XYZ file of C-alpha atoms in Angstrom:
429
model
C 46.606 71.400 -64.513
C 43.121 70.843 -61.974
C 40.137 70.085 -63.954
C 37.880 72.508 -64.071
C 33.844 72.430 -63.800
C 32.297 74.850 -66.863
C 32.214 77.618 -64.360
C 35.577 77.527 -64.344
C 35.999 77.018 -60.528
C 37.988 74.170 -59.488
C 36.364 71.758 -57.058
C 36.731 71.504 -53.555
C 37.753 68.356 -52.032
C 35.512 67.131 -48.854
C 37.497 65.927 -46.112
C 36.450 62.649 -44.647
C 34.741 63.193 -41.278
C 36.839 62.302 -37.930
C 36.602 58.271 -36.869
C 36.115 54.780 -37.825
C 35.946 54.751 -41.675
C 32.366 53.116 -42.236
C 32.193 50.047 -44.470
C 31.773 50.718 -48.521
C 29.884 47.959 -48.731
C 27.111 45.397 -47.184
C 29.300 42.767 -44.681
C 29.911 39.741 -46.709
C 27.198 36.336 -46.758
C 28.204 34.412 -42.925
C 28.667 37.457 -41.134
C 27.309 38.110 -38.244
C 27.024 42.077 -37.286
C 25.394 44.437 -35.127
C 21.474 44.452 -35.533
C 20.385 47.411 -36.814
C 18.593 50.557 -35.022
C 14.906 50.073 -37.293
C 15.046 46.099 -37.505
C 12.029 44.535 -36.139
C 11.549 41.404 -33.894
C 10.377 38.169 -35.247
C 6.745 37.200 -35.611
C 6.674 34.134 -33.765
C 8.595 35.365 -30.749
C 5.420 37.452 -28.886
C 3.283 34.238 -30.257
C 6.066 32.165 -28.096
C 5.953 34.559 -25.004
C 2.118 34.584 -24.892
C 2.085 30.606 -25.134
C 4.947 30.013 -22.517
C 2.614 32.365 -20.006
C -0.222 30.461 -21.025
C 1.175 26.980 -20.600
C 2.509 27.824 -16.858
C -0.105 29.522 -16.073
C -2.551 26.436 -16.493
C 0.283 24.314 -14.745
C 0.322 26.771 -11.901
C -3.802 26.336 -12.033
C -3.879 22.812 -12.753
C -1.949 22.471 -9.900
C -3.390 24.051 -6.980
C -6.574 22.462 -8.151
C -5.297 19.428 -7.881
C -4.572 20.322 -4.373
C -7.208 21.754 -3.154
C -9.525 18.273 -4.905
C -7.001 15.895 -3.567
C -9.470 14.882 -0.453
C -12.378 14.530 -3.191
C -10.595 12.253 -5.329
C -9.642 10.131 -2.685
C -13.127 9.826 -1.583
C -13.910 9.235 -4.999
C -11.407 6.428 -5.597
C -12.057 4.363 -2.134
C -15.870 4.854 -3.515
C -15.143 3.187 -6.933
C -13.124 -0.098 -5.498
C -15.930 -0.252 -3.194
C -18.732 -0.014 -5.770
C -16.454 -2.315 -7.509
C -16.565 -5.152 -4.022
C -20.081 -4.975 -3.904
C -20.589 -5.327 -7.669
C -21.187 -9.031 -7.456
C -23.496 -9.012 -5.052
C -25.639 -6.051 -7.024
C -25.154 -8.100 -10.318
C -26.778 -11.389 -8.788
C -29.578 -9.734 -7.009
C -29.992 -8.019 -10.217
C -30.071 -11.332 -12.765
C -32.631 -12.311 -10.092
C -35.406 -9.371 -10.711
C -34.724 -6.924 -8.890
C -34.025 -3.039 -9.800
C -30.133 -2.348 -9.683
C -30.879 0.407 -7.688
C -32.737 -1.416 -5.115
C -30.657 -4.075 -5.291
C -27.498 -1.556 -4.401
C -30.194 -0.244 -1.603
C -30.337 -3.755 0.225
C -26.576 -4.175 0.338
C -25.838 -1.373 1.490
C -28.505 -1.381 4.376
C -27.126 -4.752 5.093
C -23.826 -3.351 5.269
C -24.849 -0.100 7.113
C -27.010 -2.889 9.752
C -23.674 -4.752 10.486
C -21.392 -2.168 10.899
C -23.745 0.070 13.132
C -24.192 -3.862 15.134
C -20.621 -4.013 15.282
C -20.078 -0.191 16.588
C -22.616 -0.307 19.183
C -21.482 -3.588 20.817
C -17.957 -2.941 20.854
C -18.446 0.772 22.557
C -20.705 -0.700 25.005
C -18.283 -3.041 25.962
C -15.354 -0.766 25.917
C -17.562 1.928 27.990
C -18.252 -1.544 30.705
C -14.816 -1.550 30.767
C -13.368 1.883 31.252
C -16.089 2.204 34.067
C -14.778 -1.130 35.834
C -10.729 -0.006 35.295
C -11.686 3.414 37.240
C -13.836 1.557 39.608
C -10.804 -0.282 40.114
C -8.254 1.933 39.970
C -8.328 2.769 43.614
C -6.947 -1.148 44.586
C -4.747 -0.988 41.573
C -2.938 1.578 42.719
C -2.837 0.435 46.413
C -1.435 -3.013 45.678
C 1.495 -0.961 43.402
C 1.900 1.346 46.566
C 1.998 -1.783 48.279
C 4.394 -3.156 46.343
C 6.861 -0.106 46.208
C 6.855 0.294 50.108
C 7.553 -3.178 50.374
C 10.934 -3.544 48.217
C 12.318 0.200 48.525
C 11.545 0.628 51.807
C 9.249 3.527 51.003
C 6.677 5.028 53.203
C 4.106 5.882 50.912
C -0.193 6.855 50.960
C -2.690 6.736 48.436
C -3.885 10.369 49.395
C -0.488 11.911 48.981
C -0.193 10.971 45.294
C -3.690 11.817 44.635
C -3.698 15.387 46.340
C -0.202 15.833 44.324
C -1.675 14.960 41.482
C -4.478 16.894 42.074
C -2.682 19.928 42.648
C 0.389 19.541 39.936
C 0.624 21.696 36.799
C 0.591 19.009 34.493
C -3.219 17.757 35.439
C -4.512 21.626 34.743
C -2.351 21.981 31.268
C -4.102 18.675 30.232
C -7.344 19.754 31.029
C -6.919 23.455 29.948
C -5.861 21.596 26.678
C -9.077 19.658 26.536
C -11.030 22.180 26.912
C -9.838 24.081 24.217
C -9.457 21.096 22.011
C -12.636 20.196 21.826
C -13.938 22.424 19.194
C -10.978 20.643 16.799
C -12.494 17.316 18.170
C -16.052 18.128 17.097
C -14.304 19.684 13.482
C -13.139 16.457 12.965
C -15.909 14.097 13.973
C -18.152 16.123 11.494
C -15.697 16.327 8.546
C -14.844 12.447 9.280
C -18.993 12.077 8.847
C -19.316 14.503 5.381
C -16.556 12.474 4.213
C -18.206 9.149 5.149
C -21.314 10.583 3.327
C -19.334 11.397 0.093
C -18.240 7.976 -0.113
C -21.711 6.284 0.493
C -23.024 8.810 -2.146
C -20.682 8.298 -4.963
C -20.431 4.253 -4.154
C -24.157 3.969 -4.993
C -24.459 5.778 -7.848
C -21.213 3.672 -9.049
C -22.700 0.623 -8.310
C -26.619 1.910 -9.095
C -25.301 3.093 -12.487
C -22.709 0.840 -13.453
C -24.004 -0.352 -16.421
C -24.998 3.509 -17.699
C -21.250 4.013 -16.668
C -19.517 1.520 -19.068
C -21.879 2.462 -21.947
C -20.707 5.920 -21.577
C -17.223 5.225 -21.403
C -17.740 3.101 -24.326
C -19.178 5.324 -26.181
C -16.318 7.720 -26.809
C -14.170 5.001 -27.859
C -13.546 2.588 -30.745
C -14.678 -1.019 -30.627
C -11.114 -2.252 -30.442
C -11.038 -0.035 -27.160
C -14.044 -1.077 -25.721
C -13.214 -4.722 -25.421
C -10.317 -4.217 -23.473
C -11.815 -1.352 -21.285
C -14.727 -4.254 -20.673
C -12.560 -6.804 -20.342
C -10.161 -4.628 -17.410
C -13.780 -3.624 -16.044
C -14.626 -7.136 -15.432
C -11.068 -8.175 -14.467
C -11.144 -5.127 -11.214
C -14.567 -6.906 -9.921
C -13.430 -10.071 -9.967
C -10.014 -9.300 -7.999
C -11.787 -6.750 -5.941
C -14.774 -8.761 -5.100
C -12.488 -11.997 -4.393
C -10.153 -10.039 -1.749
C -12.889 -8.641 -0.454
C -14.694 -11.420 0.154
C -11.484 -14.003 0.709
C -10.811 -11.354 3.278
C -14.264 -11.548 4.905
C -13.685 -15.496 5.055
C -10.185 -15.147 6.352
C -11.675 -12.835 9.463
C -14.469 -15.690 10.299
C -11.739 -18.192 10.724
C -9.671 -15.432 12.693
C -12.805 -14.347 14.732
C -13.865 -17.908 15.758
C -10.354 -18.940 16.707
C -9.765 -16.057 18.953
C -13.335 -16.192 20.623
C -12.467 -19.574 21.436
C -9.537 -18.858 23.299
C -10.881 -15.899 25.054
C -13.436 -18.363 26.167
C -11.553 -20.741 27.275
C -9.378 -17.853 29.655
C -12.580 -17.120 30.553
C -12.129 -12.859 29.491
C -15.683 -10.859 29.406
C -16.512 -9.442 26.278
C -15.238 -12.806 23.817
C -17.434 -12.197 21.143
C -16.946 -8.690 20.756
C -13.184 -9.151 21.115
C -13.491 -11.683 18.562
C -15.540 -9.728 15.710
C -12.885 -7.005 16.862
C -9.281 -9.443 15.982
C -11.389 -10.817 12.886
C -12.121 -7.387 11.313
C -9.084 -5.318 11.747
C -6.367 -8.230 11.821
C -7.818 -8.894 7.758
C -8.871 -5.693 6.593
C -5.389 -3.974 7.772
C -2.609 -5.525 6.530
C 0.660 -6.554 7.902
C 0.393 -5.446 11.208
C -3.208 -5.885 11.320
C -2.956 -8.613 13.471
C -0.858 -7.650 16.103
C -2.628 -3.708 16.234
C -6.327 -6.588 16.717
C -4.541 -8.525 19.404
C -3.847 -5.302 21.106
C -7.126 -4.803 22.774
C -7.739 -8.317 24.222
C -4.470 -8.184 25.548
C -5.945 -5.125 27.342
C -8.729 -6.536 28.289
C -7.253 -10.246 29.417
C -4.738 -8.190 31.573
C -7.800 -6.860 33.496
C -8.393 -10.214 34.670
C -5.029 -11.859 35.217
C -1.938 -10.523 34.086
C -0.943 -13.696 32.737
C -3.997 -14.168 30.148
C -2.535 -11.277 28.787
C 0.761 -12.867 28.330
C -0.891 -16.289 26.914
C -2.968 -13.943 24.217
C 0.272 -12.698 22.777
C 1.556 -16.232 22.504
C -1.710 -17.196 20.256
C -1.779 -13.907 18.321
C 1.741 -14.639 17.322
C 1.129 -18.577 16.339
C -2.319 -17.800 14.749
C -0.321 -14.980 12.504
C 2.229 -17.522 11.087
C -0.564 -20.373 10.880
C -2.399 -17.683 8.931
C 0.544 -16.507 6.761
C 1.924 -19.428 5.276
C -1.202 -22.065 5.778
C -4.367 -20.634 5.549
C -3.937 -17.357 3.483
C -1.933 -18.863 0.803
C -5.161 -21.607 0.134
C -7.415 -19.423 0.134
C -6.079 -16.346 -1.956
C -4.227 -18.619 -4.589
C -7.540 -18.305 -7.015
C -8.764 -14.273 -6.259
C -5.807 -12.662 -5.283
C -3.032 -14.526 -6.636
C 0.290 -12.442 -6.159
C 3.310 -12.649 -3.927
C 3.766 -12.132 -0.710
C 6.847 -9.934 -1.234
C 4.907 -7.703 -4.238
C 1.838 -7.651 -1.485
C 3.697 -6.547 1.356
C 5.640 -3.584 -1.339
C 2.364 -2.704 -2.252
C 1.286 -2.130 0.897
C 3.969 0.317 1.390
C 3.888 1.950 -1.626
C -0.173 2.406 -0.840
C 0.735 3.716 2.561
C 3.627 5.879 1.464
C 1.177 7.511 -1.401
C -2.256 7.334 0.258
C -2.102 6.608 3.798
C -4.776 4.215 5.147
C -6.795 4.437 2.482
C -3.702 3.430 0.132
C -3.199 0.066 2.371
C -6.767 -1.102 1.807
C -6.902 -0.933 -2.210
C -2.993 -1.687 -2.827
C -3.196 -5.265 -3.375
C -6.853 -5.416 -5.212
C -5.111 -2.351 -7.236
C -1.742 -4.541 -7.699
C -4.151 -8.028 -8.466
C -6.070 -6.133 -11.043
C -2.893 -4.754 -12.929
C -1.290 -7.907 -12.824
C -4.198 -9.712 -13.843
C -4.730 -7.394 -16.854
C -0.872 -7.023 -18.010
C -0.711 -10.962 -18.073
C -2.385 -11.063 -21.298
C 0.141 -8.756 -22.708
C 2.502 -11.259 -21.670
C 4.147 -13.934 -23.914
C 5.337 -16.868 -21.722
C 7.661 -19.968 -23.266
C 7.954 -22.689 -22.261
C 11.031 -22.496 -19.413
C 13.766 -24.986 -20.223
C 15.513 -28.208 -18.028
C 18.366 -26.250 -17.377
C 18.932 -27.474 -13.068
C 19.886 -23.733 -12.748
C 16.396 -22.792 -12.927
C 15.413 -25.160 -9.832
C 18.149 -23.430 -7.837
C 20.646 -25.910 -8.652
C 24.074 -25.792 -10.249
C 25.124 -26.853 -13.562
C 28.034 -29.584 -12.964
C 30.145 -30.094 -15.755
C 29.518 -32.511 -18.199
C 33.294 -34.522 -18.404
C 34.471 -36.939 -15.725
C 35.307 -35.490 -12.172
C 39.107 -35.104 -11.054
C 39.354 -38.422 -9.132
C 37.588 -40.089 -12.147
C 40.517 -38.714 -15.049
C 43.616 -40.039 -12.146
C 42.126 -43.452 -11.827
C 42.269 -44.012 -15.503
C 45.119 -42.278 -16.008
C 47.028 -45.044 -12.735
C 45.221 -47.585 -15.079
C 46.670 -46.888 -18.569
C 50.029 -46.725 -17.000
C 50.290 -49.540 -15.751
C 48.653 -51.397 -18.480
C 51.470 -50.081 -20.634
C 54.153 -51.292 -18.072
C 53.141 -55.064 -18.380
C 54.580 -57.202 -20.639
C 51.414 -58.185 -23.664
C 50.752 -61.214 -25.512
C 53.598 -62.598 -27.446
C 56.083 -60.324 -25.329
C 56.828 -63.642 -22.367
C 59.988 -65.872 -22.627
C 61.649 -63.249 -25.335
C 64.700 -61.746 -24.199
C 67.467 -59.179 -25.268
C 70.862 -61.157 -25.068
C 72.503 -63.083 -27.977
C 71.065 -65.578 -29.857
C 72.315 -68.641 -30.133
């Protein structure tokens, strides 16, 4: 019989409703099921989110004000290895009683004196001689008419080519270009001139204040840390100061040399010229020289094409006389590095800085070097003849040695020995 409730009604039975069959239980430990509707997110995930924005956007900020200071800490830079050149100087005018800030003062209106010297002579002289090449330019261009008619046969005047040159498209682009460029022209000149300014400015105060400067990075540092930032400090004056002034040393020798050949060829301008090669052939490297040489070649040429040609020849001997004789002497105690890191420097410099990367690569290199050396543990290198470049022989006997003994002990064991003459191997009697 169906059990009854105490009503007496029998109970209905609830069909399940149509689909999957739910679970009758929670999924076992491991498994891994659908999240629910009502769960929540984790904490830390909106703390994540907000910190990942955060951290790109300071990179993203970080880095367009990099760019946008990049020119500034350029300026700043070529400022600080030239506070650091002219720190000697400062220093000894300073042990001497002087203010450091007056003593910075004098230098650099010594400086300031020379190059302004240096600036006006050489554009007076190259204004003498861009008014003599257009005074001339009329005969130059009649002996190359000349010259032309003469071989091809040509029937050439010095009025044709100037009224088609007069009256070609090319002449009134150029000066349409001019005119319009100038504006960019006078841009530049003043930014070249603010920038010039910056450099002065922060140079001085580098130098005026270098003292204030180290005890102030000092300051923030332990003891332990101050020694060595003192000690790399004094180790970037000494290597900036000694290429800077090994340099200046290296461009007399270049400047009298030179100004004694261009007196000799008898070319206007020698002393100019010779300042000129001294200056630029030292204080830009590598191709210094031959970019220096390029003017008096200019300038010889004026006077007879074949001065030009004998400049070339000296600017080419004086370069390898320099290079391997003279540079190596007198750098081997401030700036002692090789050529081949020097000239990778240079590059690298270039590559990362432009112009302003060549000038401070190898003080920048010298200093590094200088400082890592004492980081360095050197031994004591050993007597193998590999190290000289040679090669290790072996120790044993050569080949021809081991088959002239070898001829030897054979036939010392084919003659007869002591005790072994008269005996013989028939019969006795």
């Amino acid at each position: 019989m169906a059990s009854t409730d105490e009503t007496g009604q029998t109970p209905r039975q609830h069909a399940p409703p149509p689909g999957p069959t739910p679970p009758s239980g929670p999924p076992a430990d491991g498994a891994a099921g659908p999240a629910a509707p009502g769960a929540r997110m984790p904490r830390w995930l909106p703390r994540a989110m907000v910190l990942a924005l955060a951290l790109i956007a300071a990179f993203q900020l970080g880095s367009w004000a990099f760019h946008q200071l990049t020119g500034l800490l350029i300026n700043i830079l070529i400022a600080f290895f030239l506070a650091l050149a002219i720190e000697p100087a400062v220093s000894w005018m300073a042990g001497r009683g002087l203010r450091r800030g007056f003593a910075t003062f004098l230098v650099f209106l010594a400086v300031l004196v020379a190059a302004a010297g240096f600036v006006t002579l050489l554009g007076s002289m190259l204004a003498g001689q861009i008014v003599k090449m257009v005074e001339d330019f009329p005969d130059y261009l009649d002996s190359v008419i000349s010259w032309v008619n003469g071989h091809f046969h040509t029937d050439l005047r010095r009025v044709d080519i100037q009224e088609g040159l007069l009256r070609s498209d090319w002449l009134r682009n150029y000066v349409q270009n001019s005119a319009t460029g100038v504006l960019d022209v006078s841009t530049q000149v003043l930014g070249g001139l603010f920038q010039l300014l910056t450099v002065l400015l922060f140079s001085f105060y580098f130098a005026a204040d270098g003292p204030r400067l180290r005890r102030g990075l000092c300051s923030v540092l332990p003891p332990a840390r101050q020694a060595e930032v003192l000690r790399a400090w004094e180790i970037a004056v000494d290597k900036t100061g000694g290429y800077l002034y090994s340099r200046g040393l290296m461009a007399l020798i270049s400047g009298v040399a030179h100004y004694v050949l261009l007196e000799i060829l008898e070319v206007p301008y020698a002393p100019a010229l010779a300042v000129w090669v001294g200056l630029v052939s030292q204080f830009i490297p590598t191709i210094g020289t031959y970019l220096a040489g390029a003017l008096p070649m200019l300038i010889a040429f004026t006077v007879n094409p074949w001065y030009a040609l004998w400049v070339l020849i000296f600017v080419v001997i004086y370069q390898q006389f320099e290079n391997y004789v003279l540079q190596p002497k007198l750098t081997s105690k401030t700036v002692d590095i090789h050529p081949a890191v020097a000239f990778g420097s240079v590059v690298a410099g270039t590559a990362l800085l432009g112009a302003v990367g060549a000038l401070i690569a190898i003080p920048a290199i010298a200093t590094l070097q200088a400082f890592l050396g004492a980081y360095v543990k050197r031994y004591d290198v050993t007597d193998d003849p590999r190290v000289h470049g040679r090669r290790n022989r072996p120790s044993g006997p050569g080949g021809t040695t081991r088959m002239r003994k070898l001829w030897t002990r054979r036939r010392e064991l084919g003659r007869p020995g002591p005790g072994r003459e008269g005996t013989g191997s028939g019969p006795s009697a």
